[in-house]
């Protein structure tokens, strides 16, 4: 990662990604965009037991939508489900226990959901992993944890639910990415960070977030019936940031956005008719499509590289889910 990219990104972040950046951007929001009746619509949110995901789930439940929480931890998931049902006074809040770093669990879940006959209008890929430290971690399947959750897991869940989404009215898929992806160029030769001289959890996270943005643009071309978007929530004060980036949190905690501010664009992309007036496959920040590259940063990838990414993911998915 170049010094130029790092400095340019951090300066941009101080101006745009903080709560001050949100307050400035929100002056231009249309206040009526979220005044939508969603009582007849169904939303699935991964990583919904804490942080941005939980706030999104609660907001949608309060608006009357049917909510499917996808969580890894049963106890935390059940606590979130109970709390959201009570606060929203909405019993249509369902819990699914799935570890998104485990391909076989994703396949089993998507097959079960498809066969259940339930509808799904919107999938929100919110769950993510950022390994704090310099130790490369692998799952029980032998996959690097960051890649398994943030890239392969997102890809398999999204593809697995495409048939359900295609049958729904106004189907959408939103992936919560990160502005950190701006410092990374897509690297399809080392998807699981085996060639890093020294593993860096933050860089691995940023690379997977670049992969998510690339995948979003590819899905938009493959599945034109569905509206795809990725987004950056800004720098948000969440439990995940506190534990995964403790030094960053200590330095920036007074400038971080609230969970409500971080969740705003996710909710807007999920419910507002205004969101789908923009083209499919774009990257959003504060309700606005923005560039996926910093100026002069040399982070653009070729169509061949992007196709190689999705081909490798399909191969891995097949490998880890065929008994």
Tab-separated table of C-alpha atoms in Angstrom:
chain	number	residue	atom	x	y	z
A	1	UNK	CA	0.000	0.000	0.000
A	2	UNK	CA	1.530	3.311	-1.078
A	3	UNK	CA	2.106	6.222	1.289
A	4	UNK	CA	0.221	8.426	-1.184
A	5	UNK	CA	-2.888	6.259	-0.952
A	6	UNK	CA	-2.730	6.138	2.843
A	7	UNK	CA	-2.315	9.877	3.339
A	8	UNK	CA	-4.889	10.820	0.704
A	9	UNK	CA	-7.400	8.373	2.180
A	10	UNK	CA	-6.902	9.551	5.767
A	11	UNK	CA	-7.297	13.212	4.850
A	12	UNK	CA	-10.455	12.312	2.926
A	13	UNK	CA	-11.654	10.337	5.937
A	14	UNK	CA	-11.203	13.206	8.368
A	15	UNK	CA	-13.278	15.392	6.077
A	16	UNK	CA	-15.984	12.927	5.030
A	17	UNK	CA	-16.106	9.779	7.201
A	18	UNK	CA	-16.469	11.364	10.658
A	19	UNK	CA	-19.680	12.509	12.347
A	20	UNK	CA	-18.881	16.006	11.067
A	21	UNK	CA	-18.809	14.608	7.545
A	22	UNK	CA	-22.196	13.002	8.083
A	23	UNK	CA	-23.697	16.182	9.511
A	24	UNK	CA	-22.494	18.112	6.471
A	25	UNK	CA	-23.787	15.534	3.984
A	26	UNK	CA	-27.136	15.062	5.723
A	27	UNK	CA	-28.067	18.697	5.099
A	28	UNK	CA	-28.779	17.624	1.518
A	29	UNK	CA	-30.889	14.547	2.362
A	30	UNK	CA	-34.525	14.430	1.300
A	31	UNK	CA	-36.398	14.019	4.574
A	32	UNK	CA	-39.239	12.116	2.904
A	33	UNK	CA	-37.031	9.400	1.365
A	34	UNK	CA	-37.537	7.051	4.325
A	35	UNK	CA	-41.290	7.632	4.659
A	36	UNK	CA	-42.083	4.320	2.997
A	37	UNK	CA	-44.614	1.612	3.820
A	38	UNK	CA	-42.627	-1.627	4.009
A	39	UNK	CA	-45.126	-3.775	5.910
A	40	UNK	CA	-45.375	-6.151	2.939
A	41	UNK	CA	-41.600	-6.525	2.439
A	42	UNK	CA	-38.987	-8.917	3.817
A	43	UNK	CA	-35.399	-8.057	4.755
A	44	UNK	CA	-32.452	-10.295	5.641
A	45	UNK	CA	-29.562	-8.747	7.583
A	46	UNK	CA	-26.319	-10.565	8.381
A	47	UNK	CA	-24.359	-9.688	11.515
A	48	UNK	CA	-27.588	-8.334	12.950
A	49	UNK	CA	-26.975	-8.815	16.664
A	50	UNK	CA	-24.789	-5.731	17.166
A	51	UNK	CA	-23.543	-2.477	15.672
A	52	UNK	CA	-24.844	-1.208	12.348
A	53	UNK	CA	-26.615	-4.471	11.532
A	54	UNK	CA	-28.653	-4.398	14.712
A	55	UNK	CA	-29.632	-0.761	14.213
A	56	UNK	CA	-30.730	-1.490	10.639
A	57	UNK	CA	-32.756	-4.511	11.797
A	58	UNK	CA	-34.445	-2.524	14.563
A	59	UNK	CA	-35.301	0.373	12.251
A	60	UNK	CA	-36.799	-1.892	9.605
A	61	UNK	CA	-38.760	-3.825	12.238
A	62	UNK	CA	-40.136	-0.551	13.627
A	63	UNK	CA	-41.300	0.338	10.121
A	64	UNK	CA	-43.248	-2.924	9.995
A	65	UNK	CA	-41.021	-4.966	7.710
A	66	UNK	CA	-40.423	-8.680	8.158
A	67	UNK	CA	-36.851	-9.136	9.392
A	68	UNK	CA	-34.560	-12.147	9.130
A	69	UNK	CA	-31.564	-11.866	11.455
A	70	UNK	CA	-28.571	-13.958	10.375
A	71	UNK	CA	-26.176	-14.360	13.291
A	72	UNK	CA	-23.270	-16.630	14.146
A	73	UNK	CA	-23.742	-16.741	17.911
A	74	UNK	CA	-26.993	-18.299	19.148
A	75	UNK	CA	-27.122	-16.548	22.534
A	76	UNK	CA	-26.393	-13.083	21.151
A	77	UNK	CA	-28.761	-13.690	18.264
A	78	UNK	CA	-31.624	-14.709	20.539
A	79	UNK	CA	-31.014	-11.700	22.788
A	80	UNK	CA	-31.089	-9.371	19.768
A	81	UNK	CA	-34.242	-11.005	18.404
A	82	UNK	CA	-36.046	-10.632	21.724
A	83	UNK	CA	-34.982	-7.028	22.160
A	84	UNK	CA	-35.882	-6.006	18.588
A	85	UNK	CA	-39.291	-7.677	18.800
A	86	UNK	CA	-40.041	-5.851	22.051
A	87	UNK	CA	-38.779	-2.432	20.964
A	88	UNK	CA	-40.404	-2.592	17.538
A	89	UNK	CA	-43.578	-4.346	18.717
A	90	UNK	CA	-43.146	-6.585	15.704
A	91	UNK	CA	-43.225	-10.379	16.017
A	92	UNK	CA	-42.059	-10.880	12.431
A	93	UNK	CA	-38.405	-10.900	13.460
A	94	UNK	CA	-36.870	-14.287	12.697
A	95	UNK	CA	-33.481	-15.663	13.688
A	96	UNK	CA	-31.163	-17.897	11.644
A	97	UNK	CA	-27.909	-19.189	13.120
A	98	UNK	CA	-25.291	-19.344	10.372
A	99	UNK	CA	-21.504	-18.997	10.498
A	100	UNK	CA	-20.765	-17.125	7.281
A	101	UNK	CA	-17.158	-18.320	7.310
A	102	UNK	CA	-18.383	-21.926	6.843
A	103	UNK	CA	-19.406	-22.658	3.233
A	104	UNK	CA	-21.390	-25.803	4.063
A	105	UNK	CA	-23.525	-23.905	6.581
A	106	UNK	CA	-24.313	-21.243	3.982
A	107	UNK	CA	-25.382	-23.841	1.428
A	108	UNK	CA	-27.573	-25.630	3.964
A	109	UNK	CA	-29.184	-22.347	5.022
A	110	UNK	CA	-29.864	-21.018	1.513
A	111	UNK	CA	-31.332	-24.370	0.435
A	112	UNK	CA	-33.568	-24.445	3.498
A	113	UNK	CA	-34.687	-20.852	2.935
A	114	UNK	CA	-35.461	-21.480	-0.740
A	115	UNK	CA	-37.448	-24.604	0.096
A	116	UNK	CA	-39.383	-22.856	2.875
A	117	UNK	CA	-41.375	-20.793	0.415
A	118	UNK	CA	-40.579	-17.576	2.286
A	119	UNK	CA	-40.163	-14.387	0.301
A	120	UNK	CA	-37.158	-12.070	0.390
A	121	UNK	CA	-37.118	-8.575	-1.065
A	122	UNK	CA	-33.815	-7.297	0.309
A	123	UNK	CA	-30.545	-8.953	1.362
A	124	UNK	CA	-28.167	-6.815	3.431
A	125	UNK	CA	-24.652	-8.273	3.595
A	126	UNK	CA	-23.475	-6.530	6.751
A	127	UNK	CA	-21.463	-9.159	8.666
A	128	UNK	CA	-17.700	-8.801	8.468
A	129	UNK	CA	-14.476	-9.790	10.176
A	130	UNK	CA	-11.394	-7.675	10.852
A	131	UNK	CA	-8.605	-9.649	12.512
A	132	UNK	CA	-6.787	-7.487	15.056
A	133	UNK	CA	-3.093	-8.273	14.795
A	134	UNK	CA	-0.479	-9.947	12.640
A	135	UNK	CA	-1.489	-13.577	13.021
A	136	UNK	CA	-3.151	-15.175	10.019
A	137	UNK	CA	-6.162	-17.177	11.191
A	138	UNK	CA	-7.897	-20.040	9.419
A	139	UNK	CA	-11.318	-21.599	9.804
A	140	UNK	CA	-12.086	-25.265	10.401
A	141	UNK	CA	-12.255	-25.612	6.632
A	142	UNK	CA	-8.718	-24.274	6.235
A	143	UNK	CA	-9.845	-20.943	4.789
A	144	UNK	CA	-8.335	-17.635	5.915
A	145	UNK	CA	-10.946	-16.127	8.233
A	146	UNK	CA	-11.226	-12.619	6.739
A	147	UNK	CA	-11.584	-13.878	3.185
A	148	UNK	CA	-13.921	-16.710	4.190
A	149	UNK	CA	-16.379	-14.330	5.864
A	150	UNK	CA	-16.131	-11.077	3.941
A	151	UNK	CA	-15.699	-12.386	0.405
A	152	UNK	CA	-16.514	-16.072	-0.049
A	153	UNK	CA	-19.324	-15.970	2.520
A	154	UNK	CA	-20.914	-12.895	0.933
A	155	UNK	CA	-20.602	-14.436	-2.525
A	156	UNK	CA	-22.129	-17.766	-1.544
A	157	UNK	CA	-24.993	-16.252	0.439
A	158	UNK	CA	-25.831	-13.800	-2.321
A	159	UNK	CA	-25.722	-16.388	-5.108
A	160	UNK	CA	-27.636	-18.891	-3.011
A	161	UNK	CA	-30.496	-16.434	-2.494
A	162	UNK	CA	-30.639	-15.079	-6.060
A	163	UNK	CA	-33.546	-17.405	-7.023
A	164	UNK	CA	-35.613	-16.141	-4.064
A	165	UNK	CA	-34.800	-12.501	-4.781
A	166	UNK	CA	-35.659	-12.862	-8.465
A	167	UNK	CA	-39.191	-13.883	-7.495
A	168	UNK	CA	-39.706	-10.818	-5.291
A	169	UNK	CA	-40.997	-7.352	-6.085
A	170	UNK	CA	-38.289	-4.656	-6.259
A	171	UNK	CA	-35.441	-6.988	-5.120
A	172	UNK	CA	-32.263	-5.436	-3.755
A	173	UNK	CA	-28.878	-6.539	-2.395
A	174	UNK	CA	-26.825	-4.128	-0.286
A	175	UNK	CA	-23.282	-4.941	0.807
A	176	UNK	CA	-21.692	-2.953	3.632
A	177	UNK	CA	-18.141	-2.369	2.450
A	178	UNK	CA	-15.600	0.162	3.730
A	179	UNK	CA	-13.777	3.255	2.577
A	180	UNK	CA	-10.623	1.338	3.487
A	181	UNK	CA	-10.985	-0.490	0.182
A	182	UNK	CA	-9.840	2.705	-1.553
A	183	UNK	CA	-6.242	2.002	-0.523
A	184	UNK	CA	-6.304	-1.458	-2.131
A	185	UNK	CA	-6.099	-2.686	-5.716
A	186	UNK	CA	-7.843	-5.991	-6.379
A	187	UNK	CA	-5.350	-8.844	-5.903
A	188	UNK	CA	-6.653	-12.116	-7.341
A	189	UNK	CA	-3.324	-13.909	-6.977
A	190	UNK	CA	-3.342	-14.018	-3.172
A	191	UNK	CA	-6.989	-14.176	-2.097
A	192	UNK	CA	-6.167	-15.830	1.227
A	193	UNK	CA	-3.106	-13.734	2.133
A	194	UNK	CA	-0.621	-16.580	2.034
A	195	UNK	CA	2.085	-14.512	0.323
A	196	UNK	CA	2.114	-11.597	2.760
A	197	UNK	CA	5.573	-11.185	4.253
A	198	UNK	CA	3.795	-10.438	7.509
A	199	UNK	CA	0.048	-10.811	7.861
A	200	UNK	CA	-1.773	-7.529	8.449
A	201	UNK	CA	-5.394	-7.865	9.547
A	202	UNK	CA	-6.317	-4.328	8.526
A	203	UNK	CA	-4.899	-4.694	5.024
A	204	UNK	CA	-6.583	-8.090	4.624
A	205	UNK	CA	-9.885	-6.511	5.630
A	206	UNK	CA	-9.424	-3.637	3.159
A	207	UNK	CA	-8.626	-6.083	0.345
A	208	UNK	CA	-11.785	-8.100	1.011
A	209	UNK	CA	-13.789	-4.879	1.046
A	210	UNK	CA	-12.351	-4.035	-2.390
A	211	UNK	CA	-13.431	-7.516	-3.490
A	212	UNK	CA	-16.972	-6.853	-2.246
A	213	UNK	CA	-17.191	-3.659	-4.306
A	214	UNK	CA	-15.925	-5.446	-7.422
A	215	UNK	CA	-18.397	-8.293	-6.877
A	216	UNK	CA	-21.270	-5.826	-6.526
A	217	UNK	CA	-20.520	-4.347	-9.945
A	218	UNK	CA	-20.255	-7.842	-11.445
A	219	UNK	CA	-23.546	-9.009	-9.914
A	220	UNK	CA	-25.302	-5.982	-11.383
A	221	UNK	CA	-24.349	-7.174	-14.878
A	222	UNK	CA	-25.127	-10.845	-14.194
A	223	UNK	CA	-28.515	-10.276	-12.550
A	224	UNK	CA	-30.160	-7.172	-14.054
A	225	UNK	CA	-33.500	-8.042	-12.403
A	226	UNK	CA	-32.004	-7.172	-8.993
A	227	UNK	CA	-30.679	-3.799	-7.809
A	228	UNK	CA	-27.205	-4.190	-6.278
A	229	UNK	CA	-25.276	-1.607	-4.293
A	230	UNK	CA	-22.310	-1.421	-1.955
A	231	UNK	CA	-21.677	1.338	0.541
A	232	UNK	CA	-19.328	2.858	3.102
A	233	UNK	CA	-20.943	3.702	6.459
A	234	UNK	CA	-18.132	6.047	7.485
A	235	UNK	CA	-16.060	5.686	10.637
A	236	UNK	CA	-18.598	4.420	13.165
A	237	UNK	CA	-18.468	3.834	16.914
A	238	UNK	CA	-19.399	0.141	17.048
A	239	UNK	CA	-18.296	-2.765	19.278
A	240	UNK	CA	-16.453	-4.162	16.251
A	241	UNK	CA	-14.350	-1.025	15.806
A	242	UNK	CA	-13.583	-0.879	19.523
A	243	UNK	CA	-12.263	-4.452	19.623
A	244	UNK	CA	-10.689	-4.768	16.153
A	245	UNK	CA	-9.114	-1.303	15.897
A	246	UNK	CA	-8.448	-0.263	19.513
A	247	UNK	CA	-5.689	2.256	18.695
A	248	UNK	CA	-7.747	3.896	15.940
A	249	UNK	CA	-10.742	3.974	18.283
A	250	UNK	CA	-8.816	5.698	21.077
A	251	UNK	CA	-7.497	8.375	18.721
A	252	UNK	CA	-10.744	8.960	16.866
A	253	UNK	CA	-13.551	8.131	19.317
A	254	UNK	CA	-14.677	11.736	19.695
A	255	UNK	CA	-15.035	12.050	15.905
A	256	UNK	CA	-16.718	8.719	15.165
A	257	UNK	CA	-20.254	8.508	13.830
A	258	UNK	CA	-23.076	7.023	15.861
A	259	UNK	CA	-24.552	3.687	14.802
A	260	UNK	CA	-27.615	5.575	13.580
A	261	UNK	CA	-25.489	7.781	11.324
A	262	UNK	CA	-23.518	4.789	10.037
A	263	UNK	CA	-26.710	2.852	9.311
A	264	UNK	CA	-28.492	5.668	7.494
A	265	UNK	CA	-27.336	4.869	3.955
A	266	UNK	CA	-27.912	1.128	4.441
A	267	UNK	CA	-31.519	1.826	5.428
A	268	UNK	CA	-31.951	4.316	2.590
A	269	UNK	CA	-30.621	1.798	0.045
A	270	UNK	CA	-32.879	-0.906	1.503
A	271	UNK	CA	-36.204	0.936	1.644
A	272	UNK	CA	-36.235	4.157	-0.376
A	273	UNK	CA	-37.582	4.330	-3.953
A	274	UNK	CA	-34.993	7.070	-4.500
A	275	UNK	CA	-32.150	4.573	-4.148
A	276	UNK	CA	-33.111	2.484	-7.166
A	277	UNK	CA	-33.282	5.540	-9.387
A	278	UNK	CA	-29.495	5.199	-9.416
A	279	UNK	CA	-27.931	2.505	-11.549
A	280	UNK	CA	-27.251	-0.956	-10.169
A	281	UNK	CA	-23.734	-1.884	-9.036
A	282	UNK	CA	-22.676	1.491	-7.626
A	283	UNK	CA	-20.786	2.348	-4.419
A	284	UNK	CA	-22.541	4.787	-2.058
A	285	UNK	CA	-21.538	7.130	0.718
A	286	UNK	CA	-24.108	9.246	2.549
A	287	UNK	CA	-26.892	8.411	0.067
A	288	UNK	CA	-24.728	9.417	-2.906
A	289	UNK	CA	-22.889	7.259	-5.464
A	290	UNK	CA	-19.156	7.974	-5.236
A	291	UNK	CA	-15.991	6.877	-6.994
A	292	UNK	CA	-14.488	3.504	-6.096
A	293	UNK	CA	-10.953	4.844	-6.612
A	294	UNK	CA	-8.837	7.663	-5.217
A	295	UNK	CA	-7.387	10.080	-7.800
A	296	UNK	CA	-4.073	8.873	-9.273
A	297	UNK	CA	-4.010	5.858	-6.940
A	298	UNK	CA	-3.628	3.170	-9.638
A	299	UNK	CA	-6.158	0.834	-8.015
A	300	UNK	CA	-8.315	-0.011	-11.038
A	301	UNK	CA	-8.541	-3.657	-12.055
A	302	UNK	CA	-9.027	-5.168	-15.490
A	303	UNK	CA	-12.150	-7.048	-16.616
A	304	UNK	CA	-9.998	-10.176	-16.792
A	305	UNK	CA	-8.926	-9.792	-13.155
A	306	UNK	CA	-12.506	-9.233	-12.049
A	307	UNK	CA	-13.691	-12.286	-13.939
A	308	UNK	CA	-10.868	-14.305	-12.367
A	309	UNK	CA	-12.095	-13.260	-8.913
A	310	UNK	CA	-15.620	-14.533	-9.420
A	311	UNK	CA	-14.400	-17.690	-11.153
A	312	UNK	CA	-12.095	-18.530	-8.256
A	313	UNK	CA	-14.896	-17.944	-5.755
A	314	UNK	CA	-17.211	-20.247	-7.688
A	315	UNK	CA	-14.495	-22.930	-7.757
A	316	UNK	CA	-13.908	-22.633	-4.019
A	317	UNK	CA	-17.612	-22.716	-3.264
A	318	UNK	CA	-17.922	-25.922	-5.253
A	319	UNK	CA	-14.872	-27.449	-3.565
A	320	UNK	CA	-16.004	-26.749	-0.027
A	321	UNK	CA	-19.631	-27.711	-0.471
A	322	UNK	CA	-19.407	-30.908	-2.524
A	323	UNK	CA	-19.379	-33.980	-0.296
